[in-house]
PDB file of C-alpha atoms in Angstrom:
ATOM      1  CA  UNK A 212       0.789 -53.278  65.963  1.00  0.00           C
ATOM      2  CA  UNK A 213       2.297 -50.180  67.329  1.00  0.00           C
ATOM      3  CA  UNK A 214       4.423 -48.061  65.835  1.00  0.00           C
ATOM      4  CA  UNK A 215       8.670 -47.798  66.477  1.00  0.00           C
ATOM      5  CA  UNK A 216      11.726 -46.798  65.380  1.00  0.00           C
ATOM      6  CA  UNK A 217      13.277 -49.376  64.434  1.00  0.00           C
ATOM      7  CA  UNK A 218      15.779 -50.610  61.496  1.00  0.00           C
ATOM      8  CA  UNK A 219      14.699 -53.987  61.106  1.00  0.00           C
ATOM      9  CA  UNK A 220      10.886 -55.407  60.354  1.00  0.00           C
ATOM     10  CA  UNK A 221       9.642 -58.876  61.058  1.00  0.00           C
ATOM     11  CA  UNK A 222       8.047 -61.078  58.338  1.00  0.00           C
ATOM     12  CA  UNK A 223       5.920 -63.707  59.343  1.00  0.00           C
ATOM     13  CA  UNK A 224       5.952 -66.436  56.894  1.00  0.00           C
ATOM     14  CA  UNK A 225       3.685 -69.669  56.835  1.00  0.00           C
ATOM     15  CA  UNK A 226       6.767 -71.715  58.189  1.00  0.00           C
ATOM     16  CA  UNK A 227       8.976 -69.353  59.226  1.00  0.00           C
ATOM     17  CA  UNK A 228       9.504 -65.762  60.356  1.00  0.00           C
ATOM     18  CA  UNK A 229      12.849 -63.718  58.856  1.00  0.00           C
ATOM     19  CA  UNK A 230      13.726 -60.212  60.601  1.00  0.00           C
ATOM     20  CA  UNK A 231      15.094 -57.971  57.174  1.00  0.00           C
ATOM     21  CA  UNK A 232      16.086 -54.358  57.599  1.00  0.00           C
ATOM     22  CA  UNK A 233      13.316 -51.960  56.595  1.00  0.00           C
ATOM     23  CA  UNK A 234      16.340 -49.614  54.164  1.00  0.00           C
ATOM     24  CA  UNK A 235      16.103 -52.583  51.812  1.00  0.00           C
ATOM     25  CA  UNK A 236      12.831 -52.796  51.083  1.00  0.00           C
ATOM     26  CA  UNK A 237      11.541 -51.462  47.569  1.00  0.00           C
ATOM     27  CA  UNK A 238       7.498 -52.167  48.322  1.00  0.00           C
ATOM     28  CA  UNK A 239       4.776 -53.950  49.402  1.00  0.00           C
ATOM     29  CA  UNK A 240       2.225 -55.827  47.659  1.00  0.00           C
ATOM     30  CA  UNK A 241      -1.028 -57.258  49.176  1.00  0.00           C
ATOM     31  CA  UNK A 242      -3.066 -59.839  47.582  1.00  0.00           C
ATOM     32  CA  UNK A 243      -6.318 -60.505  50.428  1.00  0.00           C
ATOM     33  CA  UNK A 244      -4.816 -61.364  53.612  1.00  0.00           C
ATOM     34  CA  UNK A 245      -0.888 -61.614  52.286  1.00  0.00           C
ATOM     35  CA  UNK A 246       1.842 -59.178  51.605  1.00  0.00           C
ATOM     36  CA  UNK A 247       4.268 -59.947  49.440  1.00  0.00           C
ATOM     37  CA  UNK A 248       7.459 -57.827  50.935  1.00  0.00           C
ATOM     38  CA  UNK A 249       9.978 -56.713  47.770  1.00  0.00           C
ATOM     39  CA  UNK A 250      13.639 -55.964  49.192  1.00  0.00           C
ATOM     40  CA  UNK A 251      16.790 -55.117  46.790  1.00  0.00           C
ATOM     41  CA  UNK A 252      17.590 -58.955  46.851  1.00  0.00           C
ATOM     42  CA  UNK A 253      14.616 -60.792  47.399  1.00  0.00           C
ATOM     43  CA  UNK A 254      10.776 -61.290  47.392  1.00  0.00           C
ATOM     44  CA  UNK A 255       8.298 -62.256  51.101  1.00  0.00           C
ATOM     45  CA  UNK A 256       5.095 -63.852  51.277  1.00  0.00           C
ATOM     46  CA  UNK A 257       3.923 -62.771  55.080  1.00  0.00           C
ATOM     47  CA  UNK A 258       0.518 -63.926  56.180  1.00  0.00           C
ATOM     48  CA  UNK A 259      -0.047 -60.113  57.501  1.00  0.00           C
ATOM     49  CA  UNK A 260      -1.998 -57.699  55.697  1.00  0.00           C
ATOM     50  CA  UNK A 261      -0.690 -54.859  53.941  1.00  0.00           C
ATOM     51  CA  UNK A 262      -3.018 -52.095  56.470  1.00  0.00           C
ATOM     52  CA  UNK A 263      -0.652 -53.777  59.110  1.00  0.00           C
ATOM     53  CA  UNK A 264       2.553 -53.168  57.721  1.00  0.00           C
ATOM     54  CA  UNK A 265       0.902 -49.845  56.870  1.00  0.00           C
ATOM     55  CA  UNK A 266       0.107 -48.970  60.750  1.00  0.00           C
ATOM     56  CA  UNK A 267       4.089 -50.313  61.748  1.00  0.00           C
ATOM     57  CA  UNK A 268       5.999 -48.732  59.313  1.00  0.00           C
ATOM     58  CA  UNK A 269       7.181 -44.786  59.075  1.00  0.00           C
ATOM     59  CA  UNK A 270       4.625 -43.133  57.232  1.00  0.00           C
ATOM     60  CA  UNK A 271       7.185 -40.386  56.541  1.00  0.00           C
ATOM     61  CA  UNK A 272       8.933 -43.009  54.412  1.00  0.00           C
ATOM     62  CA  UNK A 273       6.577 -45.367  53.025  1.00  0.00           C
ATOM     63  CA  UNK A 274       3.433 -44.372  51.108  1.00  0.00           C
ATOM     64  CA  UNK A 275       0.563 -46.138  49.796  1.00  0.00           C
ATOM     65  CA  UNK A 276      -0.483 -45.458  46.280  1.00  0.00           C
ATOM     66  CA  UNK A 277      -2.801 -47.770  45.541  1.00  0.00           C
ATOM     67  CA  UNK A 278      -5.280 -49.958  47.456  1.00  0.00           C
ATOM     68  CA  UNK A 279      -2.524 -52.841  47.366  1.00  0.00           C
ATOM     69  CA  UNK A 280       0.791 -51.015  47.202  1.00  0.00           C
ATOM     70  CA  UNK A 281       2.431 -49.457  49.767  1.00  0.00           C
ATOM     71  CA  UNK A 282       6.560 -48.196  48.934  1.00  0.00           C
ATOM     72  CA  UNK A 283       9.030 -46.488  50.053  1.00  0.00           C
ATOM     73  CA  UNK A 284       9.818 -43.184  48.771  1.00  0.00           C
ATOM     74  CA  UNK A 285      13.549 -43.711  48.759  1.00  0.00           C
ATOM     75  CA  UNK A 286      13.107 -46.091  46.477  1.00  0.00           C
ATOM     76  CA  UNK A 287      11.721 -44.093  43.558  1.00  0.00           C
ATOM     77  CA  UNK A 288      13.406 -43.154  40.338  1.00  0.00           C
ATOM     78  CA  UNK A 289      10.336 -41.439  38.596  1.00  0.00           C
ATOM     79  CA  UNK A 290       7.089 -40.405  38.559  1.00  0.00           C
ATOM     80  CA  UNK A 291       4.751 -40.166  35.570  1.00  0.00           C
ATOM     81  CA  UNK A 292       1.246 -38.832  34.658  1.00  0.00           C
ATOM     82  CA  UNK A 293       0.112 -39.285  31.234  1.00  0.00           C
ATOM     83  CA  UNK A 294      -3.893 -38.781  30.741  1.00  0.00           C
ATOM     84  CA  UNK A 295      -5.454 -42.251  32.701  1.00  0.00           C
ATOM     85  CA  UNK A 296      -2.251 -44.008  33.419  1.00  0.00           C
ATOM     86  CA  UNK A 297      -0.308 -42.352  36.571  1.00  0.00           C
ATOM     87  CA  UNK A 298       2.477 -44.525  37.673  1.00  0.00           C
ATOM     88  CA  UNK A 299       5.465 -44.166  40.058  1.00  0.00           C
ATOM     89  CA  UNK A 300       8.438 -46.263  38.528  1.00  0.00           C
ATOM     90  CA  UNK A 301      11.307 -47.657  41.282  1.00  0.00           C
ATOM     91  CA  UNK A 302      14.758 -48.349  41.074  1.00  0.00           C
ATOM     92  CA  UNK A 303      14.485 -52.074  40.619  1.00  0.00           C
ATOM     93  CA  UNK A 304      12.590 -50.830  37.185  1.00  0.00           C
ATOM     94  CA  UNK A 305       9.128 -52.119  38.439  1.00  0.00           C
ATOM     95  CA  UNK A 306       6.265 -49.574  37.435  1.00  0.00           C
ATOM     96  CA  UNK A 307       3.489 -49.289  40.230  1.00  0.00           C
ATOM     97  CA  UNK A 308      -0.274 -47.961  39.803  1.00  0.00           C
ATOM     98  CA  UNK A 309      -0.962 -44.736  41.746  1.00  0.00           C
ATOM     99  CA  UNK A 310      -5.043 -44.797  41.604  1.00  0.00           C
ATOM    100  CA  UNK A 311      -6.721 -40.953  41.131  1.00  0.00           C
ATOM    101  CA  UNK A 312      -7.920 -40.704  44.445  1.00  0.00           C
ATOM    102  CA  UNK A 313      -4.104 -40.882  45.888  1.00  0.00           C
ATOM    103  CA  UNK A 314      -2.546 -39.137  42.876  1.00  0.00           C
ATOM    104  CA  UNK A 315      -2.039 -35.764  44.445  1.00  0.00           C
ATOM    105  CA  UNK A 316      -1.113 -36.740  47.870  1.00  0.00           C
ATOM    106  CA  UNK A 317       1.291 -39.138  46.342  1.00  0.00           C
ATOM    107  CA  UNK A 318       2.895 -36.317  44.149  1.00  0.00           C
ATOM    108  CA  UNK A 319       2.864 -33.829  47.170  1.00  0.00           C
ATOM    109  CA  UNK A 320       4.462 -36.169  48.863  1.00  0.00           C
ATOM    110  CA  UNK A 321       7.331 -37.343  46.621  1.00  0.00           C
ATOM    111  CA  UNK A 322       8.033 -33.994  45.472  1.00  0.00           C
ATOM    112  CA  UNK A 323       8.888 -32.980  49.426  1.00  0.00           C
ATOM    113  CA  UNK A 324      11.033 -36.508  50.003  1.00  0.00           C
ATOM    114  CA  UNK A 325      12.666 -35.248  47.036  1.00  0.00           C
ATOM    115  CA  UNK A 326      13.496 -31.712  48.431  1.00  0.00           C
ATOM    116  CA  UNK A 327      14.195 -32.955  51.391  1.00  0.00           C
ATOM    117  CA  UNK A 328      17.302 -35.810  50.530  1.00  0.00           C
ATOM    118  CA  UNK A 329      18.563 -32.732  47.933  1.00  0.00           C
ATOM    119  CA  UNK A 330      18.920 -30.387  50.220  1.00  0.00           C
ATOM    120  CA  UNK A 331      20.587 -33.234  52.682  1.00  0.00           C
ATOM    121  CA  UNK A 332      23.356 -33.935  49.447  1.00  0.00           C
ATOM    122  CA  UNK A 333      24.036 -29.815  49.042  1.00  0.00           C
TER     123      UNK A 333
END
């Protein structure tokens, strides 16, 4: 799949295919060769895999933490790091695994979203 700008993503169900707008989703969850797709009102299976959502969505926005998570930075309330457990907590409240090979890039990264929708508000 190729990258675009574009406001609205395609989900490709097992019966059906629903077009939801890419602001309203929280994450992504991939379980083998399905995504779930979490959005501020509702929960996608899509028989894609998560590396192809990965490769199609803005990589300035979404971020993958873990080997089956990818989110979207917007979307994140807090960020913790205590000894073994490093965990990125969102706005609906769910907690998601950042594994120790990603934890630094993932920081880096949320800690420059974060500047950069501050310095948008001031």
């Amino acid at each position: 799949m190729k990258k675009e700008k574009k406001d609205t993503l395609k989900i490709f169900g097992k019966k059906q295919t629903r077009e939801i707008k890419i602001g309203s989703i929280i994450h992504l969850q991939g379980e083998l060769n399905y995504t779930y797709v979490y959005t501020e009102t509702e929960k996608f299976l899509s028989a894609k895999t998560l590396k192809t959502y990965e490769e199609v969505l803005d990589s300035k926005v979404f971020i993958r933490t873990h080997k089956s998570h990818l989110i979207n930075q917007s979307k994140i309330k807090d960020l913790s790091d205590m000894d073994t457990l490093r965990q990125v907590e969102l706005n609906d409240g769910t907690r998601i695994d950042i594994s120790r090979r990603k934890f630094k890039e993932v920081k880096k990264r949320i800690t420059e979203h974060q500047k950069k929708f501050s310095e948008k508000i001031l």
